[in-house]
Coordinates of C-alpha atoms and ligand atoms in Angstrom, one line a residue:
X994 CA 0.4 0.2 0.2
X995 CA 1.6 3.9 -1.1
X996 CA 0.1 6.0 2.1
X997 CA 0.3 9.5 3.1
X998 CA 0.6 10.7 6.2
X999 CA -0.3 14.6 6.7
X1000 CA 1.3 16.3 9.7
X1001 CA 4.4 17.3 11.5
X1002 CA 4.8 17.1 15.6
X1003 CA 5.7 13.8 17.8
X1004 CA 2.4 11.8 17.6
X1005 CA 2.9 12.3 13.2
X1006 CA 6.1 10.7 14.1
X1007 CA 4.9 7.6 15.8
X1008 CA 2.7 7.6 13.6
X1009 CA 5.1 6.8 10.7
X1010 CA 7.1 4.5 13.1
X1011 CA 4.5 2.5 13.5
X1012 CA 3.0 2.5 10.2
X1013 CA 7.2 2.1 8.9
X1014 CA 6.7 -1.3 9.9
X1015 CA 3.4 -2.7 8.9
X1016 CA 3.7 -5.8 5.7
X1017 CA 1.3 -3.7 3.9
X1018 CA 2.9 -1.1 2.7
X1019 CA 4.7 -0.4 -0.5
X1020 CA 5.9 2.8 -0.1
X1021 CA 4.9 6.1 3.3
X1022 CA 4.6 9.7 2.4
X1023 CA 4.5 12.0 5.0
X1024 CA 4.0 16.2 4.6
X1025 CA 5.7 18.4 5.9
X1026 CA 6.9 16.4 9.0
X1027 CA 10.3 16.7 10.3
X1028 CA 14.1 15.6 10.9
X1029 CA 13.6 12.5 12.5
X1030 CA 10.6 10.9 9.7
X1031 CA 12.9 12.0 7.2
X1032 CA 15.4 9.8 8.8
X1033 CA 12.8 6.6 8.0
X1034 CA 9.7 7.8 5.6
X1035 CA 10.2 9.8 2.6
X1036 CA 8.9 13.9 3.8
X1037 CA 7.8 17.2 1.2
X1038 CA 7.3 20.2 2.2
X1039 CA 3.6 20.7 2.0
X1040 CA 1.3 22.5 4.3
X1041 CA -1.2 20.3 6.8
X1042 CA -3.9 22.7 5.8
X1043 CA -3.2 22.7 2.0
X1044 CA -5.7 20.6 0.9
X1045 CA -5.5 21.5 -2.7
X1046 CA -1.5 20.4 -2.2
X1047 CA -2.3 16.8 0.0
X1048 CA -5.0 16.1 -2.6
X1049 CA -2.6 16.3 -4.7
X1050 CA 1.0 14.4 -3.6
X1051 CA -2.0 11.9 -2.7
X1052 CA -2.5 11.5 -6.3
X1053 CA 0.5 11.7 -7.3
X1054 CA 2.1 8.8 -4.9
X1055 CA -1.0 6.7 -5.8
X1056 CA -2.7 6.8 -2.6
X1057 CA -4.4 4.3 -1.0
X1058 CA -5.1 5.2 2.3
X1059 CA -4.0 9.6 4.0
X1060 CA -3.9 10.0 7.7
X1061 CA -4.5 12.8 8.6
X1062 CA -3.2 14.0 12.5
X1063 CA -3.6 17.6 13.0
X1064 CA -7.0 18.7 13.5
X1065 CA -6.3 21.7 11.2
X1066 CA -6.0 19.5 8.8
X1067 CA -9.4 18.2 9.4
X1068 CA -11.0 21.5 9.4
X1069 CA -10.4 22.7 6.6
X1070 CA -12.3 19.4 5.0
X1071 CA -9.5 17.6 3.4
X1072 CA -11.6 13.8 5.0
X1073 CA -13.9 15.8 1.9
X1074 CA -11.7 16.5 -0.7
X1075 CA -10.0 13.0 -0.4
X1076 CA -13.8 11.2 -0.6
X1077 CA -14.9 13.0 -3.3
X1078 CA -11.5 11.5 -5.3
X1079 CA -12.4 8.6 -3.9
X1080 CA -9.0 7.6 -1.5
X1081 CA -10.0 6.1 1.8
X1082 CA -9.4 8.4 4.5
X1083 CA -8.2 8.2 7.8
X1084 CA -9.9 11.4 9.1
X1085 CA -13.3 12.8 10.0
X1086 CA -15.1 15.1 7.7
X1087 CA -14.9 19.3 8.7
X1088 CA -18.4 18.3 10.0
X1089 CA -18.1 15.3 11.1
X1090 CA -14.6 17.7 12.5
X1091 CA -17.5 20.1 15.1
X1092 CA -16.6 17.1 17.6
X1093 CA -13.2 19.2 17.9
X1094 CA -13.5 22.3 16.5
X1095 CA -16.9 23.7 17.9
X1096 CA -17.1 22.9 21.6
X1097 CA -21.0 24.7 21.5
X1098 CA -21.9 22.0 18.7
X1099 CA -20.4 19.8 20.8
X1100 CA -21.9 20.6 24.1
X1101 CA -25.3 20.3 22.4
X1102 CA -24.6 17.5 20.4
X1103 CA -23.7 15.5 24.3
X1104 CA -27.3 17.1 25.3
X1105 CA -29.4 15.5 22.6
X1106 CA -28.1 12.8 22.9
X1107 CA -27.3 12.6 26.4
X1108 CA -23.5 12.2 27.3
X1109 CA -22.4 12.7 30.4
X1110 CA -20.9 16.0 31.2
X1111 CA -20.9 19.2 32.6
X1112 CA -23.8 21.5 32.3
X1113 CA -23.0 24.4 30.0
X1114 CA -24.1 27.4 28.2
X1115 CA -23.0 29.0 25.3
X1116 CA -23.1 33.6 24.7
X1117 CA -22.4 35.3 21.5
X1118 CA -22.7 38.6 25.1
X1119 CA -20.3 39.2 27.8
X1120 CA -22.7 40.8 29.6
X1121 CA -25.0 37.3 29.9
X1122 CA -22.0 35.1 29.5
X1123 CA -20.9 37.3 32.9
X1124 CA -24.0 36.5 34.9
X1125 CA -25.2 33.0 34.3
X1126 CA -21.7 32.2 36.5
X1127 CA -24.3 33.8 39.6
X1128 CA -25.0 30.1 39.7
X1129 CA -21.7 29.0 40.0
X1130 CA -18.7 29.0 42.7
X1131 CA -15.2 28.7 41.7
X1132 CA -13.6 27.3 40.2
X1133 CA -15.4 29.2 37.4
X1134 CA -14.6 27.5 33.8
X1135 CA -14.6 30.0 30.3
X1136 CA -14.1 28.5 26.9
X1137 CA -13.7 29.9 23.5
X1138 CA -15.8 28.2 21.2
X1139 CA -13.5 26.8 18.4
X1140 CA -9.7 26.2 18.0
X1141 CA -7.3 28.6 19.9
X1142 CA -3.9 25.9 20.4
X1143 CA -4.9 24.8 22.9
X1144 CA -4.9 27.9 25.2
X1145 CA -8.7 28.8 24.6
X1146 CA -10.0 27.3 27.9
X1147 CA -9.2 29.7 31.4
X1148 CA -10.6 28.1 35.3
X1149 CA -11.1 30.7 36.6
X1150 CA -10.4 30.5 40.0
X1151 CA -12.0 34.9 41.4
X1152 CA -15.1 37.0 39.2
X1153 CA -13.2 39.6 38.6
X1154 CA -10.3 36.4 36.5
X1155 CA -13.9 35.4 35.4
X1156 CA -15.2 39.1 33.8
X1157 CA -11.6 39.4 32.0
X1158 CA -11.5 35.8 30.6
X1159 CA -14.9 36.6 29.2
X1160 CA -14.7 40.1 27.8
X1161 CA -11.1 38.7 26.5
X1162 CA -12.5 36.3 24.4
X1163 CA -15.3 37.9 23.4
X1164 CA -13.0 40.8 22.4
X1165 CA -11.8 39.6 19.4
X1166 CA -7.9 37.4 21.1
X1167 CA -9.0 34.1 19.7
X1168 CA -10.1 35.4 16.0
X1169 CA -14.0 33.7 15.4
X1170 CA -12.8 30.9 17.6
X1171 CA -13.6 33.7 20.6
X1172 CA -16.9 34.4 19.2
X1173 CA -18.8 32.3 20.8
X1174 CA -17.8 31.2 24.7
X1175 CA -18.7 28.0 26.4
X1176 CA -19.6 28.3 30.3
X1177 CA -19.4 25.4 32.2
X1178 CA -19.9 23.7 36.0
X1179 CA -16.2 22.6 37.1
X1180 CA -16.1 18.9 36.9
X1181 CA -13.4 17.6 39.7
X1182 CA -11.6 14.0 39.0
X1183 CA -8.5 12.6 38.0
X1184 CA -8.4 12.9 34.2
X1185 CA -7.8 10.1 31.5
X1186 CA -7.8 10.4 27.4
X1187 CA -9.8 7.0 25.6
X1188 CA -10.0 6.4 22.0
X1189 CA -11.6 4.6 19.2
X1190 CA -11.2 4.1 15.9
X1191 CA -14.2 4.7 14.0
X1192 CA -16.0 3.7 9.9
X1193 CA -19.3 5.7 10.5
X1194 CA -20.6 2.8 11.6
X1195 CA -18.8 1.0 13.7
X1196 CA -17.1 1.9 17.1
X1197 CA -13.5 0.1 17.9
X1198 CA -11.9 1.2 21.5
X1199 CA -8.1 1.4 21.2
X1200 CA -6.6 2.3 24.4
X1201 CA -6.4 4.6 26.6
X1202 CA -2.9 7.3 28.2
X1203 CA -3.0 9.7 30.9
X1204 CA -1.3 13.3 30.3
X1205 CA 0.0 15.7 32.1
X1206 CA -0.6 19.4 31.1
X1207 CA 0.8 22.2 33.5
X1208 CA 4.7 22.6 32.7
X1209 CA 5.9 21.8 35.5
X1210 CA 6.7 18.9 38.5
X1211 CA 3.8 19.0 41.0
X1212 CA 1.4 19.9 37.9
X1213 CA 1.9 23.1 38.3
X1214 CA 2.6 26.4 36.2
X1215 CA 0.9 26.9 33.2
X1216 CA -1.4 24.4 30.7
X1217 CA 0.9 23.1 27.8
X1218 CA -0.4 20.4 25.0
X1219 CA 0.6 17.6 27.6
X1220 CA 4.4 16.9 29.3
X1221 CA 4.0 13.5 29.2
X1222 CA 1.7 10.6 29.1
X1223 CA 2.0 7.0 30.3
X1224 CA -0.5 4.0 29.1
X1225 CA -2.0 2.4 30.7
X1226 CA -3.9 3.7 33.2
X1227 CA -4.7 2.6 36.8
X1228 CA -7.0 5.1 37.1
X1229 CA -9.2 4.1 34.1
X1230 CA -10.5 0.5 35.1
X1231 CA -11.9 -1.7 32.7
X1232 CA -15.0 -1.2 34.3
X1233 CA -15.1 2.4 33.3
X1234 CA -13.6 2.6 29.5
X1235 CA -16.5 0.1 28.9
X1236 CA -19.2 2.7 31.3
X1237 CA -17.5 5.2 29.0
X1238 CA -18.3 3.4 25.4
X1239 CA -21.7 2.6 26.5
X1240 CA -22.7 6.4 27.7
X1241 CA -20.6 8.0 25.8
X1242 CA -18.7 6.3 22.1
X1243 CA -21.1 4.3 21.0
X1244 CA -24.2 7.5 21.0
X1245 CA -21.4 9.4 20.1
X1246 CA -21.0 7.3 16.9
X1247 CA -24.3 6.1 16.4
X1248 CA -25.4 9.9 16.6
X1249 CA -23.5 11.9 14.6
X1250 CA -24.6 8.7 11.9
X1251 CA -28.1 9.7 12.5
X1252 CA -27.5 13.3 12.4
X1253 CA -26.1 12.9 9.0
X1254 CA -22.6 13.5 9.4
X1255 CA -21.0 9.8 10.4
X1256 CA -17.8 9.8 11.9
X1257 CA -14.5 8.3 10.3
X1258 CA -10.8 8.0 12.2
X1259 CA -9.5 8.8 16.2
X1260 CA -12.3 9.8 18.0
X1261 CA -10.3 11.3 21.7
X1262 CA -12.1 11.4 24.6
X1263 CA -11.0 14.0 27.5
X1264 CA -12.7 11.8 31.0
X1265 CA -13.0 13.4 33.9
X1266 CA -13.0 10.4 36.5
X1267 CA -15.9 12.1 38.9
X1268 CA -17.4 10.0 42.3
X1269 CA -19.8 10.0 40.2
X1270 CA -19.0 7.9 36.8
X1271 CA -16.8 9.6 33.6
X1272 CA -17.9 12.3 32.9
X1273 CA -16.8 13.6 28.8
X1274 CA -14.7 16.8 29.2
X1275 CA -13.7 17.2 25.3
X1276 CA -14.4 15.3 22.3
X1277 CA -10.7 15.8 19.6
X1278 CA -11.3 14.5 16.1
X1279 CA -7.2 13.7 15.8
X1280 CA -5.4 11.3 18.4
X1281 CA -3.7 12.8 21.8
X1282 CA -0.3 14.6 21.2
X1283 CA 1.6 13.3 23.6
X1284 CA -0.9 9.9 24.3
X1285 CA -0.1 8.5 20.5
X1286 CA 3.6 8.1 21.1
X1287 CA 2.8 6.1 24.4
X1288 CA 0.0 3.8 22.6
X1289 CA 2.0 2.9 19.6
X1290 CA 4.8 1.8 21.4
X1291 CA 2.1 -0.8 23.1
X1292 CA 0.3 -1.4 20.3
X1293 CA 1.2 -5.4 19.2
X1294 CA -1.0 -5.9 16.1
X1295 CA 0.0 -4.4 12.8
X1296 CA -1.9 -0.2 12.5
X1297 CA -2.4 -0.5 8.2
X1298 CA -5.3 -2.8 8.6
X1299 CA -7.9 -1.3 11.5
X1300 CA -6.8 2.6 10.0
X1301 CA -7.8 0.6 6.9
X1302 CA -11.3 -0.5 7.8
X1303 CA -12.0 2.8 9.8
X1304 CA -11.4 4.3 7.3
X1305 CA -13.7 2.7 4.8
X1306 CA -16.8 1.0 6.3
X1307 CA -15.0 -2.0 8.0
X1308 CA -14.8 -1.5 11.4
X1309 CA -16.7 -4.4 11.6
X1310 CA -14.2 -7.0 10.0
X1311 CA -11.4 -5.9 11.4
X1312 CA -9.0 -7.9 14.3
X1313 CA -9.4 -6.1 17.6
X1314 CA -6.1 -4.9 18.5
X1315 CA -3.3 -6.9 21.5
X1316 CA -1.4 -5.2 23.2
X1317 CA 2.4 -6.0 24.5
X1318 CA 1.7 -6.1 28.1
X1319 CA 4.1 -3.8 29.0
X1320 CA 3.8 -0.6 29.9
X1321 CA 5.0 3.1 28.2
X1322 CA 5.3 6.5 29.1
X1323 CA 6.6 9.6 26.8
X1324 CA 8.1 12.3 29.0
X1325 CA 7.7 16.0 26.7
X1326 CA 11.4 17.7 26.9
X1327 CA 10.4 21.2 25.9
X1328 CA 11.8 24.0 24.7
X1329 CA 12.7 27.2 27.2
X1330 CA 9.6 29.1 27.8
X1331 CA 7.2 26.7 26.8
X1332 CA 3.5 27.2 26.1
X1333 CA 3.9 31.6 26.8
X1334 CA 6.9 31.7 24.6
X1335 CA 9.3 29.5 23.6
X1336 CA 13.4 30.1 22.6
X1337 CA 13.3 28.1 19.7
X1338 CA 17.0 27.6 17.2
X1339 CA 19.0 26.3 20.1
X1340 CA 21.0 23.2 19.5
X1341 CA 20.3 19.7 20.3
X1342 CA 22.6 17.0 21.3
X1343 CA 23.1 12.8 20.7
X1344 CA 19.1 13.2 19.3
X1345 CA 19.3 9.9 17.7
X1346 CA 21.8 8.1 19.8
X1347 CA 21.0 4.4 20.1
X1348 CA 19.4 4.2 23.0
X1349 CA 18.3 0.1 23.0
X1350 CA 14.7 -1.4 22.3
X1351 CA 13.2 -0.5 24.9
X1352 CA 13.2 3.5 24.2
X1353 CA 12.2 5.9 21.2
X1354 CA 12.8 9.2 21.3
X1355 CA 10.1 11.1 18.3
X1356 CA 10.8 14.6 16.9
X1357 CA 7.8 17.3 18.5
X1358 CA 9.0 20.3 16.6
X1359 CA 12.8 19.9 15.5
X1360 CA 14.8 21.2 12.6
X1361 CA 18.1 20.7 11.0
X1362 CA 20.6 23.6 10.2
X1363 CA 23.8 22.9 8.8
X1364 CA 23.7 19.3 10.1
X1365 CA 23.3 20.8 13.8
X1366 CA 19.4 20.1 15.2
X1367 CA 17.6 22.9 17.1
X1368 CA 15.0 23.5 18.2
X1369 CA 11.9 24.9 16.3
X1370 CA 8.4 24.3 18.6
X1371 CA 6.9 24.3 22.1
X1372 CA 7.2 21.0 23.1
X1373 CA 10.7 19.2 21.2
X1374 CA 11.5 15.7 21.5
X1375 CA 9.3 13.3 23.6
X1376 CA 12.1 10.4 25.3
X1377 CA 9.2 7.1 25.1
X1378 CA 10.1 3.6 27.0
X1379 CA 9.0 0.5 27.0
X1380 CA 9.3 -1.5 30.7
X1381 CA 7.9 -4.4 32.4
X1382 CA 5.7 -2.0 34.9
X1383 CA 5.4 1.3 34.3
X1384 CA 7.6 1.8 37.5
X1385 CA 10.4 0.8 34.5
X1386 CA 9.2 2.2 31.7
X1387 CA 10.1 5.7 33.9
X1388 CA 13.6 4.7 34.3
X1389 CA 14.8 3.5 31.2
X1390 CA 12.9 7.2 30.0
X1391 CA 14.7 9.2 32.1
X1392 CA 18.1 7.9 31.2
X1393 CA 17.9 9.1 28.1
X1394 CA 16.6 11.8 29.0
X1395 CA 19.7 12.5 30.7
X1396 CA 22.2 11.2 28.2
X1397 CA 20.6 14.0 25.9
X1398 CA 22.5 17.4 25.9
X1399 CA 19.9 20.0 25.0
X1400 CA 21.1 23.8 27.8
X1401 CA 17.5 25.1 26.1
X1402 CA 15.4 23.0 26.8
X1403 CA 13.0 21.6 30.5
X1404 CA 11.1 18.6 30.6
X1405 CA 9.5 16.6 33.6
X1406 CA 10.7 14.8 36.4
X1407 CA 7.2 13.1 37.8
X1408 CA 5.3 11.8 34.0
X1409 CA 3.4 9.6 35.7
X1410 CA 3.5 10.3 39.5
X1411 CA -0.2 9.3 40.8
X1412 CA 0.5 5.5 38.8
X1413 CA 4.0 5.0 40.5
Ligands
AMP96 P1 -10.6 21.0 27.2 O1 -9.3 21.6 26.2 O2 -12.2 21.5 26.9 O3 -9.9 19.7 27.3 O4 -10.3 21.8 29.0 C1 -8.8 21.5 28.3 C2 -7.9 22.0 30.0 O5 -8.9 22.6 30.7 C3 -9.0 19.7 31.0 O6 -8.4 19.4 30.6 C4 -9.0 19.9 31.9 O7 -8.4 19.8 32.5 C5 -9.3 21.3 32.2 N1 -11.5 22.0 32.0 C6 -11.9 21.6 31.5 N2 -13.0 21.9 31.2 C7 -13.0 21.1 32.6 C8 -14.8 21.7 32.9 N3 -15.7 20.8 33.2 N4 -13.7 21.0 34.7 C9 -13.2 21.1 35.1 N5 -12.5 20.7 34.8 C10 -12.4 21.1 33.1
LIG97 N1 -2.5 16.1 24.9 C1 -3.7 16.7 24.6 C2 -3.6 16.8 23.1 O1 -3.4 16.1 22.7 O2 -5.1 17.0 22.8

């Protein structure tokens, strides 16, 4: 098979690493990729939002499958275009991807289909939004409706801070993405990420992971896109997974089909494990980053037949995925200043050495500059390891982290602390 993979982060490096192991693969091309991905397959400099360019590339290489990494490609309709061309696409149409691209859409969908989630209101008017806060105690949850690169959620400890967030979002801080705000009840509990494949009709679970959203050890500091993950997730028991499948995943896939927006691709449910059971924090229409990295390390089955089955409506006939019994950990190495203002351009030494069979280092935001590897983004490298236990995986991951010489970066030393 010829496969086109879209994206340039650590998630896509992990997907490329796993796809490359498939005996079904003839040719893998990644657009635009990154230096790590370029070390393992062809890359082409086409932007993830350039639908014309990506569709032309898929045709040029005779793609039998296009695998979409980021939500930004889905939002601009890459899946819709590929459907017109008759090219199987692992990724949701722009309409179906609203489960990620519009928080208001998802909350209203949750109402229509009885999904357990936080109480909420949607507002375009600041005064109405502020008066809605009266019925809640702090902390207050305020969200920009659209995609805001992970920065559109404010958990405010005071009314002053909450009011300011509303003014800020409705005042145009996120452009159109902030033209509406969603205000939610604050939920308490541990968070976990649950993944399912869907072909429009059938859903199939594809593992779970836990992320660390805060920048610094002990869950301190600003929210980030994720500083590290681990899988399996002791807090998300099999019984809770089954409850989430029955109350969220299955009705979501059925509801999207019923409403004329069949959902194809990966459905990522951000869960809050509350005292009254799992509740939906948000849906994403893509693999989590860096959740995907630990899932790919633990997945024993060939990924390609699963992605193809989801893309072509054949999941009911697909073989249920098998997993390695080992645990996996991913430690994110970020550029100093991340998430507010990452300092790019610093030199990284030793990222591509041989770390042994149980360690993989994925590139997330790197660039090769006259032979030197440099930081080119916020989250820069993902150091991942497998181990017989989470503890062993963690030791292996940090041993590898310590062999990478990068004074311009920082990372958390406590990934998986809740589970250990
Ligand atoms: P989201 O982008 O919607 O996933 O929100 C980012 C983070 O904000 C989540 O991972 C949670 O930690 C937190 N959060 C979002 N919504 C709520 C809520 N209703 N209650 C408590 N925490 C929330
Ligand atoms: N790691 C969280 C996310 O991908 O949204």
